[in-house]
Coordinates of C-alpha atoms and ligand atoms in Angstrom, one line a residue:
X1 CA 19.9 -6.1 18.3
X2 CA 22.4 -7.9 16.1
X3 CA 25.4 -5.5 16.3
X4 CA 27.2 -7.2 13.4
X5 CA 24.2 -6.8 11.1
X6 CA 23.7 -3.2 12.2
X7 CA 27.4 -2.5 11.4
X8 CA 27.0 -4.0 7.9
X9 CA 23.9 -1.9 7.3
X10 CA 25.9 1.1 8.3
X11 CA 28.3 0.4 5.5
X12 CA 25.5 0.8 3.0
X13 CA 23.3 3.5 4.6
X14 CA 23.9 6.6 6.7
X15 CA 22.9 6.6 10.4
X16 CA 19.7 8.6 9.8
X17 CA 18.5 6.0 7.3
X18 CA 18.5 3.2 9.8
X19 CA 16.2 2.9 12.9
X20 CA 16.0 0.0 15.3
X21 CA 13.0 -1.0 17.3
X22 CA 10.9 1.4 15.2
X23 CA 7.1 1.4 16.0
X24 CA 5.3 0.6 12.8
X25 CA 2.1 2.2 14.1
X26 CA 4.0 5.5 13.2
X27 CA 4.1 4.3 9.6
X28 CA 0.6 2.9 8.9
X29 CA -2.6 4.8 8.3
X30 CA -4.3 2.5 10.7
X31 CA -1.8 3.6 13.4
X32 CA -1.5 0.0 14.5
X33 CA 1.6 -2.2 14.6
X34 CA 4.4 -3.1 17.0
X35 CA 8.1 -2.5 16.4
X36 CA 10.3 -3.5 13.5
X37 CA 13.8 -4.8 14.5
X38 CA 15.3 -2.7 11.7
X39 CA 13.6 0.1 9.7
X40 CA 15.5 1.6 6.7
X41 CA 14.8 4.3 4.2
X42 CA 17.1 3.8 1.2
X43 CA 17.4 6.5 -1.4
X44 CA 19.0 4.8 -4.4
X45 CA 18.6 1.6 -6.4
X46 CA 22.1 0.5 -5.3
X47 CA 21.2 0.9 -1.7
X48 CA 18.0 -1.1 -2.1
X49 CA 19.9 -3.8 -3.9
X50 CA 22.7 -3.9 -1.3
X51 CA 20.3 -4.0 1.6
X52 CA 18.3 -6.9 0.1
X53 CA 21.5 -8.8 -0.7
X54 CA 22.7 -8.3 2.9
X55 CA 19.4 -9.5 4.3
X56 CA 19.6 -12.6 2.1
X57 CA 23.2 -13.3 3.2
X58 CA 22.5 -12.9 6.9
X59 CA 19.1 -14.6 6.6
X60 CA 17.2 -11.6 8.0
X61 CA 13.6 -11.5 6.7
X62 CA 12.7 -8.2 4.9
X63 CA 9.6 -6.6 3.8
X64 CA 8.9 -3.5 1.5
X65 CA 6.4 -0.9 2.4
X66 CA 5.3 2.3 0.9
X67 CA 3.0 4.7 2.8
X68 CA 1.5 1.8 4.9
X69 CA -2.0 2.7 3.8
X70 CA -3.0 -0.9 3.1
X71 CA -1.3 -2.7 6.0
X72 CA -2.4 -4.3 9.2
X73 CA 0.8 -4.9 11.2
X74 CA 0.7 -7.3 14.2
X75 CA 1.1 -6.1 17.7
X76 CA 4.4 -8.0 17.9
X77 CA 5.7 -6.0 14.9
X78 CA 8.1 -7.5 12.5
X79 CA 11.1 -9.6 13.3
X80 CA 13.4 -8.5 10.5
X81 CA 13.9 -5.5 8.4
X82 CA 11.3 -3.1 6.9
X83 CA 12.4 -1.1 3.9
X84 CA 10.2 1.9 3.4
X85 CA 10.3 3.4 0.0
X86 CA 8.9 6.9 0.3
X87 CA 10.2 10.6 0.1
X88 CA 13.8 9.5 -0.1
X89 CA 13.1 7.6 -3.3
X90 CA 10.5 9.7 -5.1
X91 CA 12.2 11.4 -8.1
X92 CA 10.1 11.8 -11.3
X93 CA 10.2 13.2 -14.8
X94 CA 7.3 14.2 -17.1
X95 CA 7.8 14.7 -20.8
X96 CA 5.8 16.9 -23.1
X97 CA 4.4 13.8 -25.0
X98 CA 2.7 12.4 -21.9
X99 CA 5.4 9.9 -20.7
X100 CA 5.8 9.9 -16.9
X101 CA 8.6 8.0 -15.2
X102 CA 8.8 8.0 -11.4
X103 CA 10.4 6.2 -8.5
X104 CA 8.3 4.0 -6.3
X105 CA 8.3 6.2 -3.2
X106 CA 6.4 9.2 -4.7
X107 CA 2.9 9.7 -3.3
X108 CA 0.1 9.4 -5.7
X109 CA -1.4 12.7 -4.6
X110 CA 1.8 14.5 -5.4
X111 CA 2.3 12.7 -8.7
X112 CA -1.4 13.4 -9.7
X113 CA -0.9 17.1 -9.1
X114 CA 2.3 17.3 -11.0
X115 CA 0.7 15.4 -13.9
X116 CA -2.3 17.8 -13.9
X117 CA 0.0 20.8 -13.9
X118 CA 1.5 19.4 -17.2
X119 CA -2.0 19.2 -18.6
X120 CA -2.1 15.4 -18.9
X121 CA -5.2 13.4 -18.2
X122 CA -5.9 9.8 -17.1
X123 CA -4.4 9.8 -13.6
X124 CA -7.1 11.8 -11.8
X125 CA -8.5 8.7 -10.3
X126 CA -5.3 8.2 -8.2
X127 CA -5.2 11.6 -6.6
X128 CA -7.1 10.6 -3.5
X129 CA -5.5 7.2 -2.9
X130 CA -3.2 7.7 0.0
X131 CA -0.4 5.4 -1.2
X132 CA 2.9 5.5 -3.0
X133 CA 3.4 4.6 -6.7
X134 CA 5.1 1.4 -5.6
X135 CA 2.2 0.3 -3.5
X136 CA -0.3 1.3 -6.1
X137 CA 1.3 -0.6 -8.9
X138 CA 1.8 -3.7 -6.7
X139 CA -1.9 -3.6 -5.6
X140 CA -3.1 -2.4 -9.1
X141 CA -4.9 0.3 -7.0
X142 CA -8.0 1.9 -8.5
X143 CA -11.0 4.1 -7.9
X144 CA -13.9 5.6 -9.8
X145 CA -13.5 3.5 -12.9
X146 CA -9.8 4.1 -13.1
X147 CA -6.9 1.7 -12.2
X148 CA -3.2 1.7 -12.5
X149 CA -3.4 -0.9 -15.3
X150 CA -5.0 1.7 -17.6
X151 CA -2.1 4.1 -17.6
X152 CA 1.0 2.0 -16.8
X153 CA 3.3 1.0 -19.7
X154 CA 6.3 -0.7 -18.0
X155 CA 8.2 -1.0 -14.7
X156 CA 11.7 -1.6 -13.4
X157 CA 12.0 -4.0 -10.6
X158 CA 14.5 -5.8 -8.4
X159 CA 13.6 -9.4 -9.1
X160 CA 13.9 -12.4 -6.8
X161 CA 17.5 -13.0 -7.9
X162 CA 18.5 -9.5 -7.1
X163 CA 18.7 -8.3 -10.7
X164 CA 17.2 -5.0 -11.9
X165 CA 14.9 -5.9 -14.9
X166 CA 12.4 -4.1 -17.0
X167 CA 8.9 -5.6 -17.3
X168 CA 6.3 -4.5 -19.8
X169 CA 2.8 -3.9 -18.4
X170 CA 1.4 -7.0 -20.2
X171 CA 3.6 -9.3 -18.2
X172 CA 2.6 -7.9 -14.8
X173 CA -0.7 -9.9 -14.6
X174 CA -2.5 -6.9 -13.3
X175 CA -5.9 -8.0 -11.9
X176 CA -8.3 -6.7 -9.4
X177 CA -6.0 -5.4 -6.6
X178 CA -3.4 -7.9 -7.6
X179 CA -0.2 -8.2 -9.7
X180 CA 2.7 -10.6 -10.4
X181 CA 4.8 -8.3 -8.2
X182 CA 3.0 -9.5 -5.1
X183 CA 3.1 -13.1 -6.1
X184 CA 6.8 -13.1 -7.1
X185 CA 8.0 -10.9 -4.3
X186 CA 9.6 -8.3 -6.6
X187 CA 10.5 -4.8 -5.5
X188 CA 9.1 -2.1 -7.7
X189 CA 11.7 0.5 -8.3
X190 CA 10.3 2.7 -11.0
X191 CA 7.2 2.9 -13.2
X192 CA 6.4 4.5 -16.5
X193 CA 2.9 5.8 -17.3
X194 CA 1.5 7.1 -20.6
X195 CA -1.1 9.8 -20.3
X196 CA -3.1 11.9 -22.8
X197 CA -3.2 15.6 -23.4
X198 CA -6.1 17.3 -21.6
X199 CA -7.2 20.7 -20.3
X200 CA -5.7 21.7 -17.0
X201 CA -8.9 23.2 -15.6
X202 CA -10.9 20.1 -16.3
X203 CA -8.3 17.8 -14.9
X204 CA -8.2 19.7 -11.6
X205 CA -12.0 19.9 -11.5
X206 CA -12.2 16.2 -11.9
X207 CA -9.7 15.6 -9.1
X208 CA -11.6 18.0 -6.8
X209 CA -14.9 16.3 -7.6
X210 CA -13.5 12.8 -6.8
X211 CA -11.9 14.1 -3.6
X212 CA -15.2 15.7 -2.5
X213 CA -17.0 12.4 -3.2
X214 CA -14.5 10.6 -1.0
X215 CA -14.9 13.2 1.8
X216 CA -18.7 12.8 1.6
X217 CA -18.7 8.9 1.6
X218 CA -15.6 7.8 3.5
X219 CA -14.5 8.2 7.1
X220 CA -11.3 10.2 6.2
X221 CA -11.1 11.7 9.7
X222 CA -10.6 8.2 11.2
X223 CA -7.6 5.8 11.1
X224 CA -8.2 3.2 8.5
X225 CA -6.6 1.3 5.6
X226 CA -9.4 2.2 3.2
X227 CA -11.8 -0.5 2.1
X228 CA -10.9 -3.5 4.3
X229 CA -12.3 -6.1 1.9
X230 CA -12.1 -6.7 -1.8
X231 CA -15.3 -6.2 -3.7
X232 CA -16.9 -9.7 -4.0
X233 CA -18.2 -10.4 -7.5
X234 CA -21.7 -9.2 -7.9
X235 CA -21.9 -7.4 -4.5
X236 CA -20.5 -4.5 -2.5
X237 CA -18.7 -5.4 0.7
X238 CA -20.0 -2.2 2.4
X239 CA -23.6 -2.9 1.6
X240 CA -23.4 -6.6 2.7
X241 CA -21.9 -5.5 6.0
X242 CA -24.5 -2.8 6.5
X243 CA -27.3 -5.1 5.6
X244 CA -26.0 -7.7 8.1
X245 CA -26.6 -5.0 10.8
X246 CA -22.9 -4.4 11.5
X247 CA -22.8 -0.6 11.1
X248 CA -20.8 0.6 14.1
X249 CA -20.1 -2.9 15.4
X250 CA -17.1 -2.9 17.6
X251 CA -14.5 -5.2 19.1
X252 CA -12.3 -3.5 21.6
X253 CA -11.1 -0.3 19.9
X254 CA -11.7 -1.6 16.4
X255 CA -15.1 -0.7 14.7
X256 CA -17.0 -0.9 11.5
X257 CA -17.3 2.7 10.3
X258 CA -20.7 4.3 10.9
X259 CA -20.1 6.4 7.8
X260 CA -19.0 3.6 5.3
X261 CA -19.4 0.0 6.4
X262 CA -16.7 -1.2 4.0
X263 CA -14.1 0.7 6.1
X264 CA -13.1 -0.9 9.4
X265 CA -11.5 1.7 11.6
X266 CA -9.1 2.1 14.5
X267 CA -11.6 4.0 16.6
X268 CA -10.0 3.9 20.0
X269 CA -6.4 2.6 20.3
X270 CA -7.3 -0.7 18.8
X271 CA -4.7 -3.5 18.9
X272 CA -3.9 -5.5 15.7
X273 CA -5.5 -8.5 17.4
X274 CA -8.8 -6.7 18.0
X275 CA -8.7 -5.4 14.4
X276 CA -8.2 -8.9 13.1
X277 CA -10.9 -10.3 15.3
X278 CA -13.3 -7.7 13.9
X279 CA -12.3 -8.7 10.4
X280 CA -13.0 -12.4 11.2
X281 CA -16.3 -11.6 12.9
X282 CA -17.5 -9.5 9.9
X283 CA -16.4 -12.3 7.5
X284 CA -18.3 -14.9 9.5
X285 CA -21.5 -13.0 10.0
X286 CA -21.7 -11.9 6.3
X287 CA -21.0 -15.5 5.2
X288 CA -23.7 -16.9 7.6
X289 CA -26.3 -14.4 6.4
X290 CA -25.6 -14.1 2.7
X291 CA -23.3 -17.0 1.8
X292 CA -20.6 -14.6 0.5
X293 CA -17.0 -14.9 1.7
X294 CA -15.4 -11.5 2.0
X295 CA -11.7 -11.5 1.3
X296 CA -9.5 -8.8 3.0
X297 CA -7.8 -6.3 0.7
X298 CA -5.7 -5.2 3.6
X299 CA -2.3 -7.0 3.8
X300 CA -1.4 -8.7 7.1
X301 CA 2.2 -8.3 8.3
X302 CA 3.8 -10.1 11.2
X303 CA 2.7 -12.8 13.5
X304 CA -0.9 -12.9 14.8
X305 CA -2.2 -15.2 17.5
X306 CA -5.6 -15.2 15.8
X307 CA -5.9 -16.8 12.4
X308 CA -7.6 -15.0 9.5
X309 CA -10.9 -16.7 8.5
X310 CA -10.9 -17.8 4.9
Ligands
LIG1 C1 -8.5 6.5 3.4 C2 -8.0 5.4 2.4 C3 -8.6 5.3 1.1 C4 -8.2 4.4 0.2 N1 -8.7 4.4 -1.1 C5 -8.3 3.5 -2.0 C6 -8.9 3.4 -3.3 O1 -9.7 4.2 -3.6 N2 -8.4 2.5 -4.1 C7 -7.4 1.6 -3.8 O2 -7.0 0.8 -4.6 N3 -6.9 1.6 -2.6 C8 -7.3 2.5 -1.6 N4 -6.7 2.5 -0.4 C9 -5.7 1.5 0.0 C10 -4.2 1.9 -0.3 O3 -4.1 3.3 -0.3 C11 -3.7 1.4 -1.6 O4 -3.7 0.0 -1.7 C12 -2.3 1.8 -2.0 O5 -2.0 1.5 -3.3 C13 -1.2 1.3 -1.0 O6 0.0 2.0 -1.2 P1 1.0 2.1 -0.1 O7 2.2 2.8 -0.6 O8 0.5 2.7 1.1 O9 1.4 0.6 0.2 P2 1.6 -0.2 1.5 O10 0.4 -0.2 2.3 O11 2.8 0.3 2.2 O12 1.9 -1.7 1.0 C14 0.8 -2.4 0.4 C15 1.4 -3.6 -0.4 O13 2.3 -3.2 -1.4 C16 3.6 -3.7 -1.2 N5 4.5 -2.6 -1.7 C17 4.5 -1.3 -1.4 N6 5.5 -0.7 -2.1 C18 6.1 -1.6 -2.8 C19 7.3 -1.6 -3.7 N7 7.9 -0.5 -4.1 N8 7.6 -2.8 -4.3 C20 7.0 -3.9 -4.0 N9 5.9 -4.0 -3.2 C21 5.5 -2.9 -2.6 C22 3.7 -4.0 0.2 O14 4.7 -4.9 0.5 C23 2.3 -4.4 0.6 O15 2.2 -5.8 0.2 C24 -7.1 3.5 0.5 C25 -6.5 3.6 1.8 C26 -7.0 4.5 2.7 C27 -6.3 4.7 4.1

């Protein structure tokens, strides 16, 4: 550990906001990932700004995570600082006219419930996505014909130069599971959504229906990062993988889910390397059989000895 860097972090954050040698497997839904040198949980915009400035000054690499529900972290972990924006940074406000403003760390499930309680509709799709608002905006997360793009109006980010700026939705280049935030390495601090008036009973019924559909189709009792691959144009990744005969296919402890082939799961203490080898094998076999190149939706973090097939 770099004592000097730790001491400088302590001038910004309290002791319980900083961990060293923190296993990232504890913070990812895949339950995979080695240690991060530093792991911090800031609770204010000033703290986020100061920590990133310090990392830049000291040339310590840093990475932002939310709920870790779309991350495959390497077995070696992360040499640098992980900044997790979650419960500590999750304040929100909902106005009567359907404007919602929330900090990046709030969980979508919590926000969807609060929005439903205020009789606002348009966010039901997000209730079952196990990420934070920050992760969802960055990924332009979506499900069941809904996506963040539909209800987002503007965001506040910390840009590459360390300035807090407001960006309207139209400038975020929100595409299928992508945004300018990813490309330009900006940190999402807060987002504003605009929703319509609805009937509370119908809103909760819709959320329950979508969650039931998830439970029926998806291996929610297994460790995963959701759909491992993006949907290739004109196909469904899960169907291609199933048709290729890969249902249940396993490398080490990593497996193609029996229940939904689009989900690769950590079935039995898989290492990150096994998981990546499984991703590669699936990509190769599907490409050989159908000429379609699957692209991972899951983000890789850290150093891997195996290269991702592209
Ligand atoms: C069971 C299951 C079901 C899922 N179903 C869906 C689904 O239906 N639809 C869907 O779209 N996804 C789904 N996912 C994937 C995942 O939940 C989403 O991608 C989610 O938006 C990720 O949010 P997160 O907070 O967990 O982000 P993380 O996994 O922590 O991070 C994902 C990416 O976002 C970046 N990021 C996170 N927060 C910020 C921030 N504040 N500022 C800048 N960058 C940030 C990270 O650096 C990383 O690149 C599912 C996952 C699981 C495990």
